[in-house]
Coordinates of C-alpha atoms in Angstrom, one line a residue:
M21 CA 158.4 92.5 37.6
T22 CA 158.5 92.2 41.4
T23 CA 155.4 93.5 43.2
P24 CA 156.4 96.0 45.9
P25 CA 155.2 95.1 49.5
A26 CA 152.0 96.5 50.8
R27 CA 152.3 99.7 52.9
P28 CA 151.9 98.0 56.3
Q29 CA 154.7 95.6 55.3
V30 CA 157.2 98.1 54.1
R31 CA 158.9 98.5 57.4
E32 CA 159.3 94.8 57.8
A33 CA 160.6 94.5 54.3
L34 CA 163.2 97.2 54.9
L35 CA 164.4 95.5 58.1
A36 CA 164.7 92.2 56.4
A37 CA 166.6 93.8 53.5
A38 CA 168.9 95.6 56.1
H39 CA 169.7 92.3 57.8
D40 CA 170.6 90.8 54.4
E41 CA 172.8 93.8 53.5
L42 CA 174.5 93.6 56.9
T43 CA 175.2 89.9 56.4
D44 CA 176.5 90.4 52.8
H45 CA 178.4 93.7 53.2
G46 CA 178.9 94.5 56.9
Q47 CA 177.7 97.7 58.6
V48 CA 180.0 99.9 56.6
G49 CA 178.4 98.8 53.3
I50 CA 174.8 99.6 54.3
S51 CA 173.1 102.5 52.7
L52 CA 169.5 103.5 52.7
R53 CA 169.4 103.4 48.9
A54 CA 170.8 99.9 48.8
V55 CA 168.3 98.7 51.4
A56 CA 165.4 100.3 49.6
R57 CA 166.5 98.7 46.3
R58 CA 166.8 95.3 48.0
A59 CA 163.4 95.6 49.6
G60 CA 161.8 96.7 46.3
V61 CA 160.5 100.0 47.7
S62 CA 161.0 103.6 46.9
H63 CA 164.3 105.3 47.9
A64 CA 162.3 107.6 50.2
A65 CA 160.8 104.7 52.2
P66 CA 163.8 104.1 54.6
K67 CA 163.9 107.7 55.6
H68 CA 160.1 107.8 56.1
H69 CA 160.1 104.8 58.4
F70 CA 163.5 105.2 60.2
G71 CA 164.5 108.9 59.8
D72 CA 168.1 108.2 58.8
R73 CA 170.7 105.5 58.5
G74 CA 171.3 105.4 62.2
G75 CA 167.6 104.9 62.8
L76 CA 167.5 102.0 60.5
L77 CA 170.6 100.4 62.0
T78 CA 169.2 101.0 65.5
A79 CA 166.0 99.1 64.6
V80 CA 168.2 96.2 63.2
A81 CA 170.3 96.2 66.4
A82 CA 167.1 96.1 68.6
E83 CA 165.9 93.1 66.6
G84 CA 169.3 91.5 67.2
F85 CA 168.9 91.9 71.0
D86 CA 165.4 90.4 70.8
A87 CA 166.8 87.4 68.9
L88 CA 169.6 87.0 71.4
A89 CA 167.1 87.1 74.3
V90 CA 165.1 84.3 72.6
D91 CA 168.3 82.2 72.3
L92 CA 169.2 82.8 75.9
T93 CA 165.7 82.1 77.2
T94 CA 165.5 78.9 75.0
A95 CA 168.8 77.7 76.5
A96 CA 167.4 78.3 80.0
D97 CA 164.1 76.6 79.3
E98 CA 165.8 73.5 78.0
L99 CA 167.4 72.8 81.4
D100 CA 165.8 70.7 84.0
S101 CA 164.4 72.5 87.0
D102 CA 166.9 70.7 89.3
D103 CA 170.0 71.6 87.3
A104 CA 172.6 73.4 89.3
P105 CA 172.8 77.2 88.9
A106 CA 176.3 76.8 87.4
A107 CA 174.8 74.6 84.6
R108 CA 172.2 77.4 83.9
L109 CA 174.9 80.1 83.7
A110 CA 177.0 77.9 81.5
A111 CA 174.1 77.2 79.1
L112 CA 173.3 80.9 78.8
G113 CA 177.0 81.7 78.3
R114 CA 177.2 79.1 75.5
A115 CA 174.1 80.5 73.9
Y116 CA 175.6 84.0 74.0
V117 CA 178.8 82.8 72.4
G118 CA 177.0 80.7 69.9
F119 CA 174.8 83.7 68.8
G120 CA 177.9 85.9 68.4
L121 CA 179.7 83.3 66.3
R122 CA 176.7 82.6 64.1
H123 CA 175.8 86.3 63.5
P124 CA 179.2 88.2 63.5
A125 CA 178.0 91.3 61.6
L126 CA 174.8 91.7 63.6
F127 CA 176.7 91.0 66.8
D128 CA 179.2 93.8 66.0
L129 CA 176.4 96.3 65.1
M130 CA 174.5 95.6 68.4
F131 CA 177.5 96.9 70.4
R132 CA 178.5 99.8 68.2
P133 CA 176.9 102.9 69.8
A134 CA 178.6 105.2 67.3
E135 CA 176.5 103.6 64.5
L136 CA 173.3 103.7 66.4
H137 CA 170.9 106.0 68.3
P138 CA 172.0 104.5 71.7
D139 CA 169.2 106.1 73.7
D140 CA 166.4 104.9 71.4
P141 CA 163.7 103.4 73.8
A142 CA 163.2 100.2 71.8
L143 CA 166.9 99.6 71.6
V144 CA 167.4 100.2 75.3
E145 CA 164.5 97.9 76.2
A146 CA 165.7 95.1 73.9
R147 CA 169.3 95.3 75.2
R148 CA 168.1 95.3 78.8
G149 CA 165.9 92.3 78.2
A150 CA 168.7 90.2 76.6
L151 CA 171.4 91.1 79.1
G152 CA 169.0 90.9 82.0
V153 CA 168.6 87.1 81.4
L154 CA 172.4 86.8 81.9
S155 CA 172.4 89.0 85.0
A156 CA 169.6 86.9 86.6
A157 CA 171.7 83.7 86.1
V158 CA 174.8 85.4 87.6
T159 CA 172.7 86.4 90.6
R160 CA 171.8 82.8 91.3
V161 CA 175.5 81.7 91.4
A162 CA 176.9 84.7 93.2
P163 CA 178.9 83.7 96.3
S164 CA 176.8 84.1 99.5
E165 CA 179.5 86.2 101.1
L166 CA 179.3 88.8 98.2
E167 CA 177.6 92.0 99.2
P168 CA 174.4 92.5 97.1
S169 CA 176.0 95.7 95.7
G170 CA 178.7 93.6 94.1
T171 CA 176.4 91.4 92.1
P172 CA 175.9 93.8 89.2
D173 CA 179.7 94.0 88.9
L174 CA 179.9 90.3 88.8
A175 CA 177.2 90.2 86.1
L176 CA 179.2 92.8 84.2
L177 CA 182.3 90.7 84.4
S178 CA 180.5 87.5 83.3
W179 CA 179.0 89.3 80.3
A180 CA 182.5 90.8 79.4
L181 CA 184.0 87.4 79.5
A182 CA 181.4 85.8 77.2
H183 CA 181.6 88.8 74.9
G184 CA 185.4 88.7 74.8
L185 CA 185.4 85.0 74.0
V186 CA 183.2 85.7 70.9
V187 CA 185.6 88.4 69.6
L188 CA 188.8 86.4 70.4
A189 CA 187.4 83.1 68.9
R190 CA 186.0 84.8 65.8
D191 CA 189.4 86.5 65.1
G192 CA 191.3 83.3 65.8
A193 CA 193.4 84.9 68.6
L194 CA 191.9 82.5 71.2
H195 CA 192.7 79.4 69.2
R196 CA 196.2 80.6 68.3
A197 CA 196.9 81.2 72.0
A198 CA 195.7 77.7 72.9
G199 CA 197.3 76.0 69.9
R200 CA 194.0 74.8 68.6
A201 CA 192.4 74.8 65.1
T202 CA 190.3 77.9 64.5
E203 CA 187.3 75.7 63.5
D204 CA 187.3 74.1 67.0
K205 CA 184.1 75.7 68.4
A206 CA 184.4 73.6 71.6
L207 CA 187.2 75.8 72.9
P208 CA 185.2 79.0 73.8
L209 CA 182.2 76.9 74.8
G210 CA 184.4 74.8 77.2
L211 CA 185.9 77.9 78.7
I212 CA 182.4 79.2 79.5
G213 CA 181.7 75.9 81.4
L214 CA 185.0 76.3 83.3
F215 CA 184.2 79.9 84.3
S216 CA 180.7 79.0 85.4
A217 CA 181.8 76.2 87.6
A218 CA 184.5 78.4 89.2
M219 CA 181.8 81.1 89.8
A220 CA 179.6 78.6 91.7
G221 CA 182.5 76.9 93.5
E222 CA 181.9 73.6 91.8
A223 CA 184.3 71.1 90.4
P224 CA 185.5 72.2 86.9
P225 CA 184.3 70.3 83.9
E226 CA 186.8 68.5 81.7
A227 CA 189.2 70.8 80.0
P228 CA 188.0 72.0 76.5

């Protein structure tokens, strides 16, 4: 018989179980009862710790943004200090796309406000932290003639491009349009490099 987790570990066990349920069944298939059963705790435990299904999914999404922030920061830290700003933006863009392709169900949940408590402070802070890393990279490559007030819009455009590449690549639409095999992960990553170079006014890399 499996020993249930100690009380201080119940929340962590529930979150781990929710991540597993999300991976196996998608967000539609997640229920508090199934998560509790998978975590080996009482059926009342999820409600006690998270309030409702939306609260549980919100906590999972916040962890997703934290994990994305780690990936983005790691990508930035692996660059040399003298690397061009465009290289930094490209590295972060590739990290963003890579995260979305590796964790499709979690990635979808993170940007589904109808499934979450979108104003939850922990979620807001985690989302701001992850997307703030991208925004900072965009600021460094923004054209000098661009008014400061336009930089947030440029950051929004850059994020939308990276996010859209994840969705199009995952669904196969990007590869069909390019006449490429769907398992060719170089296509969306190469397009990120092309966009980053164009943003910085640099020579484009080789075509993906």
